[in-house]
Short mmCIF file of C-alpha atoms in Angstrom, two decimals:
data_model
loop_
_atom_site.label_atom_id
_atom_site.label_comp_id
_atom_site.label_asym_id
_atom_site.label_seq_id
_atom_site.Cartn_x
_atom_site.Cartn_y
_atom_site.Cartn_z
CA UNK P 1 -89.98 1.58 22.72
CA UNK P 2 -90.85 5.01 22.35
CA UNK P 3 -88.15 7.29 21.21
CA UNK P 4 -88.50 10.16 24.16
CA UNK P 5 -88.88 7.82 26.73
CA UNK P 6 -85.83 6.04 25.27
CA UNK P 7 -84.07 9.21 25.03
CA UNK P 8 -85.52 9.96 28.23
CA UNK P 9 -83.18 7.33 29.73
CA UNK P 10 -79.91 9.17 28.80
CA UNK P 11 -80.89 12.31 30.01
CA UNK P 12 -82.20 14.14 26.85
CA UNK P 13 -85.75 15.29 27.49
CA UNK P 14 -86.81 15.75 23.70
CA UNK P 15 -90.36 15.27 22.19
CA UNK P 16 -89.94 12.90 19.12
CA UNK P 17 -92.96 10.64 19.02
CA UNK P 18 -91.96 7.62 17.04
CA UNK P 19 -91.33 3.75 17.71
CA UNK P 20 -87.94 3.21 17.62
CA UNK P 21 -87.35 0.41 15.67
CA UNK P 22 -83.43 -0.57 16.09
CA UNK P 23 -80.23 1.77 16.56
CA UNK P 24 -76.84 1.34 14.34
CA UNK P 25 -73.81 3.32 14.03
CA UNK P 26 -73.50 1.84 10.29
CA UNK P 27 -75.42 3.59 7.87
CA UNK P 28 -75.85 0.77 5.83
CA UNK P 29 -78.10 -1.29 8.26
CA UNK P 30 -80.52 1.54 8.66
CA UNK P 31 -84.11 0.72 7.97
CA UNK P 32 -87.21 2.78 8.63
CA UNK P 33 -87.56 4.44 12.34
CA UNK P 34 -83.94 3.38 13.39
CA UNK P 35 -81.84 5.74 15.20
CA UNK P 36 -78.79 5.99 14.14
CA UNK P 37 -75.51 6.93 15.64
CA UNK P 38 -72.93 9.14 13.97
CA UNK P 39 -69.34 9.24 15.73
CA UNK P 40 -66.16 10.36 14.77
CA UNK P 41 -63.76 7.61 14.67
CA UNK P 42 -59.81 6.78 13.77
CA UNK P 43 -60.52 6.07 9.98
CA UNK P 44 -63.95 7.13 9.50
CA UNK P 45 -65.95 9.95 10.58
CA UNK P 46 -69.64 8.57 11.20
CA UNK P 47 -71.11 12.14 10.11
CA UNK P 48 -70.19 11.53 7.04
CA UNK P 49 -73.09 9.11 5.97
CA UNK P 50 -76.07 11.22 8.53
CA UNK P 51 -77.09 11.35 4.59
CA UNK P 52 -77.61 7.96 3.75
CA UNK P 53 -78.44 7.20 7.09
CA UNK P 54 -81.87 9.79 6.81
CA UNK P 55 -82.05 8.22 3.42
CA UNK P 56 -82.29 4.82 4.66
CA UNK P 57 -85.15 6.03 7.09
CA UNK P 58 -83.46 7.27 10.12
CA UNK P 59 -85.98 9.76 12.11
CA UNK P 60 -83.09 10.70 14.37
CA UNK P 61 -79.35 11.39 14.50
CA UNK P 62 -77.55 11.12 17.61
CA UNK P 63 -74.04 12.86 16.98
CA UNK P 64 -70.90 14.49 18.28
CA UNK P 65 -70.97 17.89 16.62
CA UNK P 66 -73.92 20.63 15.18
CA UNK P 67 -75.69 19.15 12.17
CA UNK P 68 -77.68 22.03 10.42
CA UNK P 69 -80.70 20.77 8.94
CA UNK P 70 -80.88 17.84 10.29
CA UNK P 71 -83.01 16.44 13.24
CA UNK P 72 -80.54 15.56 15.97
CA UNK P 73 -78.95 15.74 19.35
CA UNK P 74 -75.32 16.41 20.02
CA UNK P 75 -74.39 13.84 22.91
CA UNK P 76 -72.10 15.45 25.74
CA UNK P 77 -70.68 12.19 26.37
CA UNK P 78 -71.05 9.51 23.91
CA UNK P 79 -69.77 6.34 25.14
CA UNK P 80 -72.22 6.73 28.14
CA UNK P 81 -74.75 7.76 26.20
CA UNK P 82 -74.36 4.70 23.71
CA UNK P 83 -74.19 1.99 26.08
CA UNK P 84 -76.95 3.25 28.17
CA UNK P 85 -79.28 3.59 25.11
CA UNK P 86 -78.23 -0.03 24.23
CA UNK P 87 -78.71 -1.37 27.68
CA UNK P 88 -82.25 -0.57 27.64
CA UNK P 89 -83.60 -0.41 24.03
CA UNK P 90 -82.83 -4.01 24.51
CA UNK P 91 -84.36 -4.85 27.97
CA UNK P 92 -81.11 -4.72 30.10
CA UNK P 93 -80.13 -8.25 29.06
CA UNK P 94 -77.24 -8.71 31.32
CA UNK P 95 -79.47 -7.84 34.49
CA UNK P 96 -80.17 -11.47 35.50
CA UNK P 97 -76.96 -12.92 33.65
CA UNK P 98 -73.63 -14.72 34.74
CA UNK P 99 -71.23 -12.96 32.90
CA UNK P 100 -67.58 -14.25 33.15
CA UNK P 101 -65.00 -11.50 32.17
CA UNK P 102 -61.43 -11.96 31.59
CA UNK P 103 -59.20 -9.30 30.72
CA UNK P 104 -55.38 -9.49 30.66
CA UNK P 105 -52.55 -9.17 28.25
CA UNK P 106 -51.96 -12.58 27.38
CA UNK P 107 -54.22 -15.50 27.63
CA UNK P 108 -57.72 -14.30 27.46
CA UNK P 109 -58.53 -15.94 23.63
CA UNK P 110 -57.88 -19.72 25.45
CA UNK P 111 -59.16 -18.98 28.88
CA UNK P 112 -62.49 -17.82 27.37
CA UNK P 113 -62.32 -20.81 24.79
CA UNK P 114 -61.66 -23.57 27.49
CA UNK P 115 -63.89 -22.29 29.60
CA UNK P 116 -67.00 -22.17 26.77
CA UNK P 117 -65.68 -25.53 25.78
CA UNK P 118 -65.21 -26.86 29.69
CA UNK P 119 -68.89 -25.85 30.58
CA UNK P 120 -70.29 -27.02 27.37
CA UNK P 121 -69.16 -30.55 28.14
CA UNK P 122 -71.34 -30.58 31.39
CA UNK P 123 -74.60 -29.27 29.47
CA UNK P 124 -74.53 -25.78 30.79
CA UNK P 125 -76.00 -23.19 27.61
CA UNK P 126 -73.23 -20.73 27.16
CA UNK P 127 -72.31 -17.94 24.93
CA UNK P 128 -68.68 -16.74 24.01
CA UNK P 129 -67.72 -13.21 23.01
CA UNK P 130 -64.18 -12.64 22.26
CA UNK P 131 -61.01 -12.72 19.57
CA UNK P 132 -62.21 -15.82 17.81
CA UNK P 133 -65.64 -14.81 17.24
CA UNK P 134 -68.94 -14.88 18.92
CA UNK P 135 -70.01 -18.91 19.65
CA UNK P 136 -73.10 -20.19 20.58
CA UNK P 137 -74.80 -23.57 20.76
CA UNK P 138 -76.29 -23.20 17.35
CA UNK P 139 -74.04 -20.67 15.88
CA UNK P 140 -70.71 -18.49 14.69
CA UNK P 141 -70.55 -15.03 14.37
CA UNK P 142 -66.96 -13.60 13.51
CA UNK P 143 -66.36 -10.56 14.89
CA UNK P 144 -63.81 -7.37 14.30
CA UNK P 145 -62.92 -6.47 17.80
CA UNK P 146 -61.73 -8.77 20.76
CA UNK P 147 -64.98 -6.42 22.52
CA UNK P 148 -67.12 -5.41 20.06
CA UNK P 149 -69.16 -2.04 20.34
CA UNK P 150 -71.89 -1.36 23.00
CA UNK P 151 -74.69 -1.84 20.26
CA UNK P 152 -73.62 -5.32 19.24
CA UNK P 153 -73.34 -6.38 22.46
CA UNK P 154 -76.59 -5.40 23.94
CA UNK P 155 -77.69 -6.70 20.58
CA UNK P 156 -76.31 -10.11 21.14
CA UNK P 157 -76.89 -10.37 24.68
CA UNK P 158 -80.52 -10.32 24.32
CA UNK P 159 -80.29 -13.10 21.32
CA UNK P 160 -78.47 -15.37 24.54
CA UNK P 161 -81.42 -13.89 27.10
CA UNK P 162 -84.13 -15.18 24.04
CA UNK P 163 -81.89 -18.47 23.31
CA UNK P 164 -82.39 -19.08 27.25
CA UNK P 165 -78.31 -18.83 27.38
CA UNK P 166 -77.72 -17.49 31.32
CA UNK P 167 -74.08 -17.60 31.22
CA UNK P 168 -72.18 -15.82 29.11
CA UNK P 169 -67.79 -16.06 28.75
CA UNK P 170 -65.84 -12.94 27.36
CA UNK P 171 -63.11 -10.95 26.93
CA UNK P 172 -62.80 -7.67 28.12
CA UNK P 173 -59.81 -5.31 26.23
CA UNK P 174 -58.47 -2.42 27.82
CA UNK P 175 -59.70 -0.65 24.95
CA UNK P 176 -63.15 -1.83 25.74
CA UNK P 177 -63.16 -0.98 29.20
CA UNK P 178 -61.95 2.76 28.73
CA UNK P 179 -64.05 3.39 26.09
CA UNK P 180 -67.32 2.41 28.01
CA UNK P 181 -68.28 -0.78 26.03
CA UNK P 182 -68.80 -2.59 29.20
CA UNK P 183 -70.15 -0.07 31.23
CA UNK P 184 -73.59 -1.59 31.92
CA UNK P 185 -72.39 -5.22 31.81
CA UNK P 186 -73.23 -7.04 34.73
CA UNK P 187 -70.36 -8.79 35.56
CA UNK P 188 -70.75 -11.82 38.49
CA UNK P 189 -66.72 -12.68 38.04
CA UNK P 190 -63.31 -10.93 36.33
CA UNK P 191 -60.37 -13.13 35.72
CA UNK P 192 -57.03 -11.41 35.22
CA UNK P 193 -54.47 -13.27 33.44
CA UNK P 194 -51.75 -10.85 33.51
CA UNK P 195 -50.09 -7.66 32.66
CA UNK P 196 -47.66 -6.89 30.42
CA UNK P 197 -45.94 -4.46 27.69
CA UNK P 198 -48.73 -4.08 25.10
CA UNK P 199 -50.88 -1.43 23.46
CA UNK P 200 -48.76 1.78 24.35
CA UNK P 201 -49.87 2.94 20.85
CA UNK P 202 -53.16 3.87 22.86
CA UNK P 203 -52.60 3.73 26.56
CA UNK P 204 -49.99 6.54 27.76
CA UNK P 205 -47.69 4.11 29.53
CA UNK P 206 -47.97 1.11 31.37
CA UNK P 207 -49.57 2.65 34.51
CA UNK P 208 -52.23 4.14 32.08
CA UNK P 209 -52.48 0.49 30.91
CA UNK P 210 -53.02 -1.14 34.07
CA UNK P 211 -55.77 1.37 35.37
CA UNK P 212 -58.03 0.23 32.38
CA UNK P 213 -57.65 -2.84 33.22
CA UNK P 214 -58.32 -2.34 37.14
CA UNK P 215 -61.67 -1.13 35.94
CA UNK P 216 -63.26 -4.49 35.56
CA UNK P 217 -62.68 -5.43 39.14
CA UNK P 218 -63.72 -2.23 40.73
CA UNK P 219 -66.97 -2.44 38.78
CA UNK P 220 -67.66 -5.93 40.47
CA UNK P 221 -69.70 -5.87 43.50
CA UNK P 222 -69.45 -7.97 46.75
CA UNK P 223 -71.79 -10.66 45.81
CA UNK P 224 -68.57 -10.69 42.49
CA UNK P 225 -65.19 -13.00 42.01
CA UNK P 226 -62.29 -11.55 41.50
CA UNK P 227 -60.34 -14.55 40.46
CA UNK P 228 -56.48 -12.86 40.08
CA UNK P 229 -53.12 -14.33 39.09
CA UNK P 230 -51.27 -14.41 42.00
CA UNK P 231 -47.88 -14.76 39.95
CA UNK P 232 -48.82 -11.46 38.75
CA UNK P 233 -47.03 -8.10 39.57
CA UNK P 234 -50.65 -6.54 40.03
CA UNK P 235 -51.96 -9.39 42.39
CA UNK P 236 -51.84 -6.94 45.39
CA UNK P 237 -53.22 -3.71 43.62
CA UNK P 238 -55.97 -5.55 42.25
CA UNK P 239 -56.78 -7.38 45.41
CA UNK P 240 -57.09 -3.76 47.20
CA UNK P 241 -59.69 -2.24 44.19
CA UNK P 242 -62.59 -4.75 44.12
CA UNK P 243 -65.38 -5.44 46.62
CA UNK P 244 -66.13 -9.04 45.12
CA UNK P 245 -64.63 -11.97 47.25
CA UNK P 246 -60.71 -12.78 45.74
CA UNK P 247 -59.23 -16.11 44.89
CA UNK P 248 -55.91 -16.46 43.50
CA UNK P 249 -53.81 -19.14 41.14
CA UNK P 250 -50.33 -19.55 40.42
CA UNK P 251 -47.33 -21.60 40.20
CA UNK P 252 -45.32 -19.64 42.95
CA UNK P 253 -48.84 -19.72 45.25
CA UNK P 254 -52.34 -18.83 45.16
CA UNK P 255 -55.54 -20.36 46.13
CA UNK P 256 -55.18 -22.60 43.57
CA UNK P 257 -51.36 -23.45 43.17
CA UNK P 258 -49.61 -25.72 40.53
CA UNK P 259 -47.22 -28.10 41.82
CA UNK P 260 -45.39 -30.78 40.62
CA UNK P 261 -45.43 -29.34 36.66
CA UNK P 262 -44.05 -31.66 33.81
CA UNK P 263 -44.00 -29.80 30.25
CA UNK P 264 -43.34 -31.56 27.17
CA UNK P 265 -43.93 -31.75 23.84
CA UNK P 266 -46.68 -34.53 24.06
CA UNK P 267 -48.60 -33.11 26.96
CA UNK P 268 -48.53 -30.97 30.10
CA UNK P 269 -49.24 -32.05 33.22
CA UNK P 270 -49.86 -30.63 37.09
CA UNK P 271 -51.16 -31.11 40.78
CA UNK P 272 -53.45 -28.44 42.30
CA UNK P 273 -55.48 -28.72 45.18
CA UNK P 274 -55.41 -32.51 45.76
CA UNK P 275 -56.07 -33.41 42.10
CA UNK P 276 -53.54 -34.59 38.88
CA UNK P 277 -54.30 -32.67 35.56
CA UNK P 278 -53.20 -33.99 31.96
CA UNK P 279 -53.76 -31.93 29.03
CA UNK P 280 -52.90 -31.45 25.10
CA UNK P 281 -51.99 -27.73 25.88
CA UNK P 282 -48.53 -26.46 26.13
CA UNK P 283 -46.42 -24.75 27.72
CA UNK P 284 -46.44 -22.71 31.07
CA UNK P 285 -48.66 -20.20 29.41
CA UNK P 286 -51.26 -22.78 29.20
CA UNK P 287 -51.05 -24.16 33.15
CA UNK P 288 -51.75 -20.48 33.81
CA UNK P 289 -55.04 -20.76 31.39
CA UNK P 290 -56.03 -24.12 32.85
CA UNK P 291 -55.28 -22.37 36.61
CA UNK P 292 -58.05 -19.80 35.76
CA UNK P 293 -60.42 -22.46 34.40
CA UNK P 294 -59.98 -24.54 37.28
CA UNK P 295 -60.53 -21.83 39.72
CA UNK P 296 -63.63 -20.52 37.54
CA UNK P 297 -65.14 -23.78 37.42
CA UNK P 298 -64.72 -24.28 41.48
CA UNK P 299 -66.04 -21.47 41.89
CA UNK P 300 -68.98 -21.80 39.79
CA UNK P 301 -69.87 -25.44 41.84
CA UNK P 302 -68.44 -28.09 39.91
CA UNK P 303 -67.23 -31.01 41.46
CA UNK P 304 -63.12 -32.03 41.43
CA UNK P 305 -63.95 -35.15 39.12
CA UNK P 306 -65.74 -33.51 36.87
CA UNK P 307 -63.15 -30.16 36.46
CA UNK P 308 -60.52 -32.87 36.14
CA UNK P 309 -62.14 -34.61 33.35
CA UNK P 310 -63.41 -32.10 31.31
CA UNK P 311 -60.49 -30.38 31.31
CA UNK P 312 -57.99 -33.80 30.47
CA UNK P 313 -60.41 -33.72 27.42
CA UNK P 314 -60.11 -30.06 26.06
CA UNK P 315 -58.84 -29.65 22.15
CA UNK P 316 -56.37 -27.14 21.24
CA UNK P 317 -57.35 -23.71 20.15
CA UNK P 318 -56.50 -22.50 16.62
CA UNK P 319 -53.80 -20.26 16.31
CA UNK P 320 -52.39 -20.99 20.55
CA UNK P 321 -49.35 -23.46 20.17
CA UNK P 322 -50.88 -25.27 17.44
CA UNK P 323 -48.73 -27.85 16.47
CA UNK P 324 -49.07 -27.70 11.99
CA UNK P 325 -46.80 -30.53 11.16
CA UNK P 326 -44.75 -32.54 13.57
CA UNK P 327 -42.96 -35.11 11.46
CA UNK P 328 -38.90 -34.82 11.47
CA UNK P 329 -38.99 -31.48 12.74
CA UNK P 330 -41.98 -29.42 14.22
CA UNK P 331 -43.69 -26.53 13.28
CA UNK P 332 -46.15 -24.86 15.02
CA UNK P 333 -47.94 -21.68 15.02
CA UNK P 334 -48.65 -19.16 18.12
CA UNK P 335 -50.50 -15.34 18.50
CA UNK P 336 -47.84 -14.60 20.85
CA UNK P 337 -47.26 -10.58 19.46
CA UNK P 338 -45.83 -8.86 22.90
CA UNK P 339 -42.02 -9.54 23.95
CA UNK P 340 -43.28 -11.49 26.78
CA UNK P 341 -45.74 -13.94 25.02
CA UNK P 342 -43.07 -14.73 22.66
CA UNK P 343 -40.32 -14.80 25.59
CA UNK P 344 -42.60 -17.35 27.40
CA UNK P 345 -43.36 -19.09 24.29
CA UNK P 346 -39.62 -19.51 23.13
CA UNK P 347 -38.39 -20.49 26.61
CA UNK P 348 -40.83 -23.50 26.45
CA UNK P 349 -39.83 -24.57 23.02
CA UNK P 350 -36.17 -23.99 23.76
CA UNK P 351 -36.21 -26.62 27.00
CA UNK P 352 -38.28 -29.16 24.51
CA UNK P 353 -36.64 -28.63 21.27
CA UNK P 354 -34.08 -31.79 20.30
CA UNK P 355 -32.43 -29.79 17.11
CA UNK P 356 -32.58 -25.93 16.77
CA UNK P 357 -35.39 -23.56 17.33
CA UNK P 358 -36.18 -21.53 14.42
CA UNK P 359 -38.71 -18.36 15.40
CA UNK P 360 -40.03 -16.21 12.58
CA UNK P 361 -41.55 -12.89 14.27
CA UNK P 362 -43.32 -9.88 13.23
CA UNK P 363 -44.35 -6.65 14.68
CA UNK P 364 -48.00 -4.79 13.31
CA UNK P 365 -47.87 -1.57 12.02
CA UNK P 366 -49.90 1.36 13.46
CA UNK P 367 -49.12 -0.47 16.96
CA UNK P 368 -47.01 0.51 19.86
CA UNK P 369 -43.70 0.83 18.29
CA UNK P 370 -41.61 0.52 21.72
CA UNK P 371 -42.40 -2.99 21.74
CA UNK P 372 -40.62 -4.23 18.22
CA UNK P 373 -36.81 -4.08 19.77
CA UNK P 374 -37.78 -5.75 22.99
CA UNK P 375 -39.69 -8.44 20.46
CA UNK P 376 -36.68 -8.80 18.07
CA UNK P 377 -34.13 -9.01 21.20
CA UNK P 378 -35.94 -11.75 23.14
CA UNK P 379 -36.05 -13.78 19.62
CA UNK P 380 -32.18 -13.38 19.19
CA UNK P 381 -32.02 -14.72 22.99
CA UNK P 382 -34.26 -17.44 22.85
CA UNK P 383 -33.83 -18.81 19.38
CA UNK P 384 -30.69 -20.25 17.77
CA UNK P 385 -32.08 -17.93 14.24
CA UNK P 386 -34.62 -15.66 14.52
CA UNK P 387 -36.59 -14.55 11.45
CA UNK P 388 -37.82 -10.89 11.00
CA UNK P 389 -40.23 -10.43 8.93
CA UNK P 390 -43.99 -8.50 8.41
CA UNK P 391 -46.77 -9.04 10.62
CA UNK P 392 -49.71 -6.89 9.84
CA UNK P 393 -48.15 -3.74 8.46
CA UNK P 394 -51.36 -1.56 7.64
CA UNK P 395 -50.42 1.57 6.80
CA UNK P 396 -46.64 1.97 7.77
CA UNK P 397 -43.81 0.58 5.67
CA UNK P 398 -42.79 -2.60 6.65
CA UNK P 399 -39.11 -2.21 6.04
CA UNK P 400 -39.79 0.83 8.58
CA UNK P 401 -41.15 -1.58 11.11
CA UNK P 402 -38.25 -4.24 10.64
CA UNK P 403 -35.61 -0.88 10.88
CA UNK P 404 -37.16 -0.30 14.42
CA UNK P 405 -37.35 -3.70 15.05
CA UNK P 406 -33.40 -3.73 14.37
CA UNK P 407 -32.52 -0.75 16.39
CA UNK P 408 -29.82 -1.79 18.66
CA UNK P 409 -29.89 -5.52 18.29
CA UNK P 410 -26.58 -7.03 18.63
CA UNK P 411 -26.27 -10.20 17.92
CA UNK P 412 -25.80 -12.22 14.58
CA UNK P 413 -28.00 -15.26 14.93
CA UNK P 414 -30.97 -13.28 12.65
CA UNK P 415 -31.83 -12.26 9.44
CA UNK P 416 -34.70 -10.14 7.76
CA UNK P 417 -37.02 -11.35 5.33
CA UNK P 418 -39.77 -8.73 4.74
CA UNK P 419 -42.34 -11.01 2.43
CA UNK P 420 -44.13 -13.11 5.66
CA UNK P 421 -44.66 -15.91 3.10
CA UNK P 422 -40.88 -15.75 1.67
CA UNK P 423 -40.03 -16.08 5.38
CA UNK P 424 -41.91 -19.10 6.11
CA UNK P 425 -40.32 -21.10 3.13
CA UNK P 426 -37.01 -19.93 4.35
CA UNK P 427 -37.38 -21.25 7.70
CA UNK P 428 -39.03 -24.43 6.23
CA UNK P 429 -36.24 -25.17 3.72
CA UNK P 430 -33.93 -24.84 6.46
CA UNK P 431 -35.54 -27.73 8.90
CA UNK P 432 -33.13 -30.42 9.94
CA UNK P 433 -34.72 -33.21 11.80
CA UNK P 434 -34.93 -32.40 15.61
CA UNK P 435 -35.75 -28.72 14.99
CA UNK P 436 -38.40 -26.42 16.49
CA UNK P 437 -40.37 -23.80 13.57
CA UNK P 438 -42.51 -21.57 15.60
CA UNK P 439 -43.81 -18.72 13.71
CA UNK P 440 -45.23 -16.30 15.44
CA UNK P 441 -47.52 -13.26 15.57
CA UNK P 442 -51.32 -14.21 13.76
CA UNK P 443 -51.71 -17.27 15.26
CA UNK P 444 -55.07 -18.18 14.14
CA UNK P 445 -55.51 -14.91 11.47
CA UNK P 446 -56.62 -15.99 7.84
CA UNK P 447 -55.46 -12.47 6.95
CA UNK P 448 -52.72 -9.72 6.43
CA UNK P 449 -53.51 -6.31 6.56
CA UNK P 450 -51.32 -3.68 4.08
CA UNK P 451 -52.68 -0.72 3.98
CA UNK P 452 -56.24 -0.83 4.41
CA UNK P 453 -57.17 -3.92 2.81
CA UNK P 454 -57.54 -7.29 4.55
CA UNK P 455 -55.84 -9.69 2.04
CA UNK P 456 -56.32 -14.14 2.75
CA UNK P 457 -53.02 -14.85 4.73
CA UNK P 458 -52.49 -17.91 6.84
CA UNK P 459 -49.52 -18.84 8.37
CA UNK P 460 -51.00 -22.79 8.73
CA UNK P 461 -51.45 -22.87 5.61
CA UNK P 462 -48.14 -21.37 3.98
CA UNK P 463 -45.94 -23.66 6.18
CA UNK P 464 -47.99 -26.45 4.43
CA UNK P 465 -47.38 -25.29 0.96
CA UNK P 466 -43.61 -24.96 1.74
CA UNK P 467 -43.33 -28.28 3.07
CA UNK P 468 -45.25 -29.26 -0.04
CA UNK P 469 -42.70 -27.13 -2.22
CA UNK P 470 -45.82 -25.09 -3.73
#
């Protein structure tokens, strides 16, 4: 594509007569005739490297300040500008898509997985885009973000539209939406799984929080699904934003409304709308996950039998209630890391545990800070010891976190451990037969990030070296 009629597009009628032949915002992946894309960002400033970027063979700089010398347009508004670019350099892939959103607090990581898993059972092609990593029939791709940038996605999307993938599952951050990754993503259904305390580190307050969410289902038109948690405080806001035709689940009602719930260790199991459901996932959490799936997959055709089935035969997902070792006591690991995924998560395990219920939890560092008391309190309330101990610190102290995580907590049933890995083999050493381990936080992370540097960190595999004695 030319790069004026590309440029064209966003509104910038410039002569620059070239072939554009990709655009990055990482200097390092320039080749000859890309554009590339310098922004200013939390860490990094993009302008930086408009140096190696030229050197690479960049013809033309697209940039958020005056370069002198250089060839290259300041963008009045960049997101827009990016994604719009991207949606048509390559050939507006998501125009004749089914794209499957879900955004939420808690819950999008499975619902995405089961429902790539759920429609990959039945033969349909499919593509996943979300925490995990980008799946695809013949592939992994790990990715940084829960929503990666504009670029990769319009990137990727067209890799599906060439694969002949036409239906595409992911997840949709707040982040993401108010930063305009999304924008020209043509969604055909939004699932909302819920809403609560997370991210305040970037989103003003809660209400802030809730209006980036909203904007996925106000983008959907009225040949969309909105398919909403009914159980949800924002059921009724939600239902008034969006054009698309609404369907609900939930265990107090719904469209599609759980009855007749058994949890247990071994398995979980449900009614909803005429049919019995089994499956290897836990906890409420997880009927909430299947509740979406269900409803998606109704939605999207499927037969009862069929739903039933698939989803009777759907594996656990790394890192979400993963049992790790379930001998005379249990331990399992879970990414619950807001005070209500680790309140729901606790509650389950305290109704199922036979001894005590150990919980080892960490807060992340450069995150919303308000959240680390309400996280330590609900794991004094739930637990009968709670473990405090580093998550992710990054660039703050970590005996700074744990002080804020100890601000005001009143009870005696804890103690603080700031080595993660120190933490673990306390917990472990402590196991009686009976008892409950859940250790909480990175779920499926092979990594812990102090300072800047990503060093390996699992917590699967350090409760099997304690057990072990290693």
């Amino acid at each position: 594509m030319k790069a004026k009629d590309l440029l064209k597009i966003a509104g910038y009628d410039i002569e620059v007569d070239f072939e554009v032949h990709d655009i990055q915002m990482n200097s390092s992946l320039i080749e000859e005739n890309d554009i590339f894309i310098a922004l200013k960002g939390a860490h990094n400033d993009g302008h930086d490297y408009i140096p190696d970027a030229l050197k690479r063979g960049a013809k033309l700089v697209l940039c958020e300040r005056e370069v002198p010398g250089v060839a290259h347009i300041v963008m009045t508004n960049s997101h827009d500008t990016i994604a719009l670019l991207a949606y048509h350099f390559y050939g507006k892939p998501t125009k004749d898509m089914k794209v499957i959103g879900v955004t939420g607090t808690n819950g999008k990581t499975t619902t995405t997985t089961l429902l790539y898993q759920a429609m990959s059972m039945v033969g349909e092609k499919c593509g996943l885009i979300g925490t995990n990593g980008l799946y695809y029939p013949d592939g992994f791709i790990p990715l940084n973000n829960t929503t990666p940038d504009t670029l990769f996605l319009m990137r990727y999307f067209k890799m599906f539209k060439d694969m002949g993938i036409d239906t595409v599952i992911m997840e949709v951050s707040s982040h993401a939406l108010v930063l305009g990754r999304v924008d020209y993503i043509h969604f055909s259904t939004a699932i909302f799984t819920n809403l609560t305390q997370d991210h305040l580190d970037f989103h003003q307050d809660m209400e802030d929080y809730f209006n980036a969410k909203k904007k996925l289902f106000e983008a959907l038109d009225e040949n969309g699904v909105a398919i909403l948690n009914h159980d949800d405080v924002t059921y009724e806001r939600l239902k008034q934003v969006t054009k698309a035709q609404v369907l609900s689940y939930g265990v107090r009602g719904g469209t599609y409304h759980a009855q007749d719930i058994s949890l247990k260790m071994e398995n979980t199991t449900f009614n909803v709308d005429g049919v019995h459901i089994e499956s290897d996932l836990l906890s409420i959490a997880n009927i909430y996950n299947l509740l979406a799936v269900y409803t998606t997959l109704v939605t999207y055709g499927y037969d009862k039998k069929t739903i039933v089935q698939n989803i009777s035969q759907l594996p656990h997902i790394n890192g979400r209630m993963e049992k790790v070792y379930n001998q005379d006591f249990l331990a399992l690991v879970d990414y619950a890391h807001s005070p209500d995924s680790v309140e729901n998560a606790l509650s389950f395990l305290q109704e199922i545990k036979k001894g005590r219920l150990i919980a080892i939890v960490g807060c992340g560092g450069d995150r919303d800070r308000t959240k680390r008391p309400k996280m330590a309190l609900v794991a004094c309330q739930k637990a009968d010891l709670a473990i405090l101990t580093s998550d992710n610190p990054r660039t703050e102290n970590p005996e700074n976190i744990l002080k804020d995580m100890c601000e005001g907590l009143n009870y005696t049933n804890y103690c603080v451990i700031v080595n993660r890995k120190e933490a673990i083999q306390k917990a472990i050493s402590m196991a009686q037969a009976g008892d409950v381990i859940a250790v909480l936080g990175k779920g499926h992370e092979d990594y812990q990030i102090i300072g800047t540097t990503k060093y390996h960190f699992s917590d699967k595999e350090e409760i099997l070296k304690a057990i072990k004695g290693e």
